[in-house]
Coordinates of C-alpha atoms in Angstrom, one line a residue:
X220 CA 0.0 0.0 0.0
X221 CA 1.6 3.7 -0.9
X222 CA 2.6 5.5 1.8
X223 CA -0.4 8.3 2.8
X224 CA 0.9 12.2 2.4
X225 CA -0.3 14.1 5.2
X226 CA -3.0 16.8 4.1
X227 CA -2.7 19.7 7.5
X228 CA -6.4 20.6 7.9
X229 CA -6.7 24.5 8.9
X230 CA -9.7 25.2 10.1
X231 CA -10.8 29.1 9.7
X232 CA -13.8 29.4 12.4
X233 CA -15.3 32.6 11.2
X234 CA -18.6 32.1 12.9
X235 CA -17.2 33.2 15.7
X236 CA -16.6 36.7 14.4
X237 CA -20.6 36.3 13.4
X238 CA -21.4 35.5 17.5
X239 CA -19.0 39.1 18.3
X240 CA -21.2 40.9 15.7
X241 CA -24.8 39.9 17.1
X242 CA -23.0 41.0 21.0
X243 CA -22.4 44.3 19.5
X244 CA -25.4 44.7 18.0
X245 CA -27.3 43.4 21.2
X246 CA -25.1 46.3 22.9
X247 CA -26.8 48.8 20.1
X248 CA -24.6 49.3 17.3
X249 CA -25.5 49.5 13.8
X250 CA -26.1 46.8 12.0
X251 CA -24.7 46.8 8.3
X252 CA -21.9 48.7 9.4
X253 CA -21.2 46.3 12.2
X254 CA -21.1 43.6 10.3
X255 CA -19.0 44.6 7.3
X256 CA -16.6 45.8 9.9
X257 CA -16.5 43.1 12.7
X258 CA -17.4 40.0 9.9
X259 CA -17.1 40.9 6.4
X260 CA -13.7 42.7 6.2
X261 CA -11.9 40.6 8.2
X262 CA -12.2 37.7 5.4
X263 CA -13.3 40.1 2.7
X264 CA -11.2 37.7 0.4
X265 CA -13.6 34.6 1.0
X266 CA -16.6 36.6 1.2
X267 CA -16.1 38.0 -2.0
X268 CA -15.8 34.3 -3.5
X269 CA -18.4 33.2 -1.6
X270 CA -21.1 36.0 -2.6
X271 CA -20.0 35.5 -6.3
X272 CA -22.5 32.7 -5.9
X273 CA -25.2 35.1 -5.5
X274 CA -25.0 36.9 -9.2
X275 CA -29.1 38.4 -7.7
X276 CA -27.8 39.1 -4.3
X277 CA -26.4 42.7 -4.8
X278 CA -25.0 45.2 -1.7
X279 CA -28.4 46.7 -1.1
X280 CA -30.3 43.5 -0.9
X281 CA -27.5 42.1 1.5
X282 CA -28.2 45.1 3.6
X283 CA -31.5 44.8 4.1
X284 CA -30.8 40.8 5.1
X285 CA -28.3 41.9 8.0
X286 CA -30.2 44.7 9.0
X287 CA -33.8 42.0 9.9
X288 CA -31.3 39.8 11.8
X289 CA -32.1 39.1 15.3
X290 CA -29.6 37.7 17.5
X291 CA -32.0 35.3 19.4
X292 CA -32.6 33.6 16.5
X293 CA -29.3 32.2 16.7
X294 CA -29.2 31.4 20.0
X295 CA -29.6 27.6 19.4
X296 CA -26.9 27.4 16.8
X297 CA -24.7 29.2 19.8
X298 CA -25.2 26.9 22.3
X299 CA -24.4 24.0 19.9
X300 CA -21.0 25.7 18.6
X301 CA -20.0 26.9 21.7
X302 CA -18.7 23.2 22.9
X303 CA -16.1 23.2 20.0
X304 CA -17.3 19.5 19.5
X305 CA -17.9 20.2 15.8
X306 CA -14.0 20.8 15.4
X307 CA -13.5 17.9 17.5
X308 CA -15.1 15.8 14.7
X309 CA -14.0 17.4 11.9
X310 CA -10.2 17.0 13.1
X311 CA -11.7 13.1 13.9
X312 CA -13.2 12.4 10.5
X313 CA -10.2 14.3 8.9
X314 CA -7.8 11.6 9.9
X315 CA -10.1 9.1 8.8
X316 CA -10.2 10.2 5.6
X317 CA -6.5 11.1 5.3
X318 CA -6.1 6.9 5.9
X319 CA -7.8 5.8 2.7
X320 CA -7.2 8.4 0.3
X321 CA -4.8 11.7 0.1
X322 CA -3.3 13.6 -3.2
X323 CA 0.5 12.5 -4.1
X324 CA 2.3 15.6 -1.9
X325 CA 1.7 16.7 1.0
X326 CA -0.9 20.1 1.5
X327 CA -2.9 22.5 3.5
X328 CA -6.7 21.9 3.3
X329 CA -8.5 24.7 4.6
X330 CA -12.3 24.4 5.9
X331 CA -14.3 27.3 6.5
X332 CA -16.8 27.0 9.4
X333 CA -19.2 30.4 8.7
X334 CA -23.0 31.3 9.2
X335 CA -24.7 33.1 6.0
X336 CA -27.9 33.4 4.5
X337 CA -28.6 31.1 1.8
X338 CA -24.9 28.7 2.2
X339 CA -26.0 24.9 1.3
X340 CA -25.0 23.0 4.2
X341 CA -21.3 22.1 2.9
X342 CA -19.4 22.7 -0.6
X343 CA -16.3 23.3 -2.4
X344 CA -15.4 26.7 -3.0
X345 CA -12.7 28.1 -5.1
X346 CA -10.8 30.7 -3.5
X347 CA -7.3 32.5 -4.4
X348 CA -6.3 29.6 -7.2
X349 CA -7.4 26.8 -4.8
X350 CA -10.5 24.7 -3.4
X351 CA -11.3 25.7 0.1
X352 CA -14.3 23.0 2.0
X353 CA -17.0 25.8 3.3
X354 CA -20.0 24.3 6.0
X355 CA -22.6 26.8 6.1
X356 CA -23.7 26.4 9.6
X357 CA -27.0 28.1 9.4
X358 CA -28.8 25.3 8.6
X359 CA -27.8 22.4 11.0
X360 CA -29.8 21.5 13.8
X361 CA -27.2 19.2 15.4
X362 CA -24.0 17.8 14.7
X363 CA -24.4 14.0 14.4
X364 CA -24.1 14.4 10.5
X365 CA -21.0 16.5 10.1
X366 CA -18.4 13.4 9.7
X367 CA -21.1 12.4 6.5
X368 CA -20.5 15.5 5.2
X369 CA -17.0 16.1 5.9
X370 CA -16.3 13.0 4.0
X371 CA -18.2 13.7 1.2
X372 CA -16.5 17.2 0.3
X373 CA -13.1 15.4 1.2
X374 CA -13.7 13.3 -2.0
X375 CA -14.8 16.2 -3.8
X376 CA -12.0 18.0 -3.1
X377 CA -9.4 15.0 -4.5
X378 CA -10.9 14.8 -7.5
X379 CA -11.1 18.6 -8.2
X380 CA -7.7 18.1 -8.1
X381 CA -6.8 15.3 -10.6
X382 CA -9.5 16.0 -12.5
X383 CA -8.5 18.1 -15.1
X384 CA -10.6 20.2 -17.9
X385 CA -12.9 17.8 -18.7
X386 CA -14.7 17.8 -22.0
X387 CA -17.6 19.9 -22.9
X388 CA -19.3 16.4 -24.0
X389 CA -18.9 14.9 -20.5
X390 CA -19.5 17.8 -18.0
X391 CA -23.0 15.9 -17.1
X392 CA -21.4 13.1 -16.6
X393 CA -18.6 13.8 -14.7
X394 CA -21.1 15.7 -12.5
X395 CA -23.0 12.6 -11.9
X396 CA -19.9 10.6 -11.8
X397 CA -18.5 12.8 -9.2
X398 CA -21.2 12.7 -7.0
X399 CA -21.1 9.1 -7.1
X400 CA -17.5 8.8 -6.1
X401 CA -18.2 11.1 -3.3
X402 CA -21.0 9.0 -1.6
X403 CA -18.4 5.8 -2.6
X404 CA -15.7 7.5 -0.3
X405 CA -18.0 8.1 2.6
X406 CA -18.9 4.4 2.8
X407 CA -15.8 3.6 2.8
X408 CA -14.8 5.9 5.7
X409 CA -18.1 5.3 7.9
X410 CA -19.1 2.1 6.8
X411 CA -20.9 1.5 10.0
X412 CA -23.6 3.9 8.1
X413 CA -26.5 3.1 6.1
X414 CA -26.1 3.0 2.3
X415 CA -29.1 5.7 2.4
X416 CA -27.0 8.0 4.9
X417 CA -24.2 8.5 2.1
X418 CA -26.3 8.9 -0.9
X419 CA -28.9 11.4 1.1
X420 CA -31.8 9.4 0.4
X421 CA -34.5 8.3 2.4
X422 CA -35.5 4.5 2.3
X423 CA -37.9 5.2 -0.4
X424 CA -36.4 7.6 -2.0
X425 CA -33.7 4.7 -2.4
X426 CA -36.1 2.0 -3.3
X427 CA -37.5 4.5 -6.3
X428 CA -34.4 4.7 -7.4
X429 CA -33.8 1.2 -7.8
X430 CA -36.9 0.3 -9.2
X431 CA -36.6 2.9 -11.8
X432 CA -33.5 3.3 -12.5
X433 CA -33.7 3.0 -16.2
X434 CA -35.9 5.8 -16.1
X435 CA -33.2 7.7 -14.7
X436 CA -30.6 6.6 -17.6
X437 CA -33.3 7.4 -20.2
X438 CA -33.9 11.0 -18.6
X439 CA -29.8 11.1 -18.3
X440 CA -29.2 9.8 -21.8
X441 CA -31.7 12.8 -22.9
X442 CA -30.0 15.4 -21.3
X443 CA -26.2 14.5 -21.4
X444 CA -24.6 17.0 -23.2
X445 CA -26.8 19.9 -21.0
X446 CA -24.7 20.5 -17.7
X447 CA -27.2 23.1 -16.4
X448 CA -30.2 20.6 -17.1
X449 CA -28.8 17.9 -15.5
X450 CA -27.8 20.1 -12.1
X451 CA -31.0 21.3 -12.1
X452 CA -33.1 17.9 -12.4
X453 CA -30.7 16.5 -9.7
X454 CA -31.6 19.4 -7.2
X455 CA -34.8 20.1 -8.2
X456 CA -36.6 17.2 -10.0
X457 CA -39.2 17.6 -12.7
X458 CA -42.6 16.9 -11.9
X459 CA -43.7 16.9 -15.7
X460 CA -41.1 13.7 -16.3
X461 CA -42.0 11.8 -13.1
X462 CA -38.5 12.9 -11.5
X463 CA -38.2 13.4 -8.1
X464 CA -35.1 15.5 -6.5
X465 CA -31.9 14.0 -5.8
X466 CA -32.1 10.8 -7.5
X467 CA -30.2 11.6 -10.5
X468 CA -27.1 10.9 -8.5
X469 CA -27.7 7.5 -7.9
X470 CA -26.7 6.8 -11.5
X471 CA -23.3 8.1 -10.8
X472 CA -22.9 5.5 -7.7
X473 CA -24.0 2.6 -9.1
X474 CA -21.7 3.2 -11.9
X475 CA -18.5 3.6 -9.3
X476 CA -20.3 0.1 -7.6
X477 CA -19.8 -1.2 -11.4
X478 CA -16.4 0.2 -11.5
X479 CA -15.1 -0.8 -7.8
X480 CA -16.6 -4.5 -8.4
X481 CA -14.2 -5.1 -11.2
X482 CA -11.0 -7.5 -10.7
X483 CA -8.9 -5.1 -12.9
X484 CA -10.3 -1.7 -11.0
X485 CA -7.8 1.0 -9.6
X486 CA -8.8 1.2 -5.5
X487 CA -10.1 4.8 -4.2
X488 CA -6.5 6.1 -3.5
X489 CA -4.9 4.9 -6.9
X490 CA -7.8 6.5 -8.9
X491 CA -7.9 10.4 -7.6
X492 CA -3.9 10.0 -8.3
X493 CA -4.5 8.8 -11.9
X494 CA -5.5 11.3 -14.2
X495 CA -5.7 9.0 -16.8
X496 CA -7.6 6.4 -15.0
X497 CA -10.5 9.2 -14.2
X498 CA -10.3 10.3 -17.6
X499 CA -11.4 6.6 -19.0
X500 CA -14.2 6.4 -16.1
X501 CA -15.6 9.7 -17.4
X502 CA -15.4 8.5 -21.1
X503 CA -17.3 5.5 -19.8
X504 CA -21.0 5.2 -20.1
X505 CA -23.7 5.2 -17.4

């Protein structure tokens, strides 16, 4: 077995500078102004990256969102943070991960812990020539999924490394494809989990999928050269075609269970080193 390069994870806690902006505001100062001061402006850099996702979310709308927020409606997310248990598991499922698959040299990962308005609950952002893991805190409720999660971007962020430019013709695929591999890695990491834990699916949500999934090829094979379609059938569905929401992505594990089941196949760790071996599982067909 290679030898594993260690991959330092930094984790940048900025929601704590969000916690010191709702205390000064409790105390009576400004909003906006507080918050571009005492949250914004200290990582301007990432903020600007991270609102870049929000083309419709200009400065005056994003004024009026700061300005409505009350700080007892975070109250609950403060008394769950404020036990640093959720860098306890991070640093946990970090090592995990690092055991079964890290790039070829050693690295910094960095992992942004921040509260926003509208951040899904974690992603890969690009920020200053790299990928940067961001968990939008905002929306959890507790913390027993956070390891899922943290696994899941982990993949992601290997293969956005090796990955490449890939072909205009295989965007929608590799979407799927990468998707799959991601929900592949978690089970590897926590396979004490349920299979419908790493793909995000309830029971039968899961048993839909298997029952039709050659409906989901056919709506695939329709829409393969369409990135945008395909992105938004996975998150959205289609109720005209029958399609519910985030079952599009099954195709993309079940054709990593394909690959993984043969003699001849590359393990996790050997594939997000091999360029050329993703390259041939994206050329593949679904």
């Amino acid at each position: 077995m290679p030898q594993r390069k260690s991959v330092k994870l930094v984790l940048v806690p900025v929601y704590k500078r969000f916690f010191y902006f709702l205390d000064l505001i409790k105390k009576g100062k400004p909003a906006w102004p507080t918050y571009w001061q005492y949250y914004y402006f200290p990582y301007r850099h990432f903020f600007n990256a991270y609102f870049s996702l929000f083309p419709l979310l200009d400065r005056e709308a994003l004024k009026k969102r700061v300005e409505a927020i009350r700080p007892q409606h975070y109250s609950r997310l403060r008394l769950l943070l404020q036990s640093r248990k959720l860098e306890k598991i991070l640093r946990g499922i970090h090592q995990r991960s690092l055991k079964l698959a890290s790039p070829e040299k050693p690295c910094l990962l960095k992992v942004y812990l921040i509260i926003g308005f509208f951040s899904p609950e974690a992603f890969l952002l690009p920020l200053k020539q790299e990928k940067v893991i961001v968990f939008g805190l905002e929306r959890w409720r507790d913390l027993a999924s956070f390891d899922l999660f943290y696994a899941h971007e982990y993949a992601h962020w290997l293969l956005e490394r090796q990955a490449g430019s890939i072909p205009e013709g295989k965007r929608a695929l590799w979407y799927l494809l990468a998707e799959g591999l991601a929900c592949w890695f978690s089970s590897l990491v926590l396979p004490e989990r349920p299979l419908t834990d790493h793909l995000f699916l309830k029971r039968d949500r899961l048993n839909w999928c298997l029952e039709n999934e050659s409906f989901l090829k056919e709506i695939f094979e329709k829409y393969s050269h369409d990135l945008e379609k395909i992105i938004m059938l996975e998150q959205q569905g289609e109720a005209s075609l029958g399609l519910p929401p985030r079952t599009l992505h099954f195709l993309g594990y079940r054709a990593c269970e394909k690959y993984f089941a043969k003699p001849q196949s590359l393990s996790f760790q050997e594939l997000v080193n091999s360029p050329e071996e993703l390259f041939n599982l994206i050329s593949s067909e679904l």
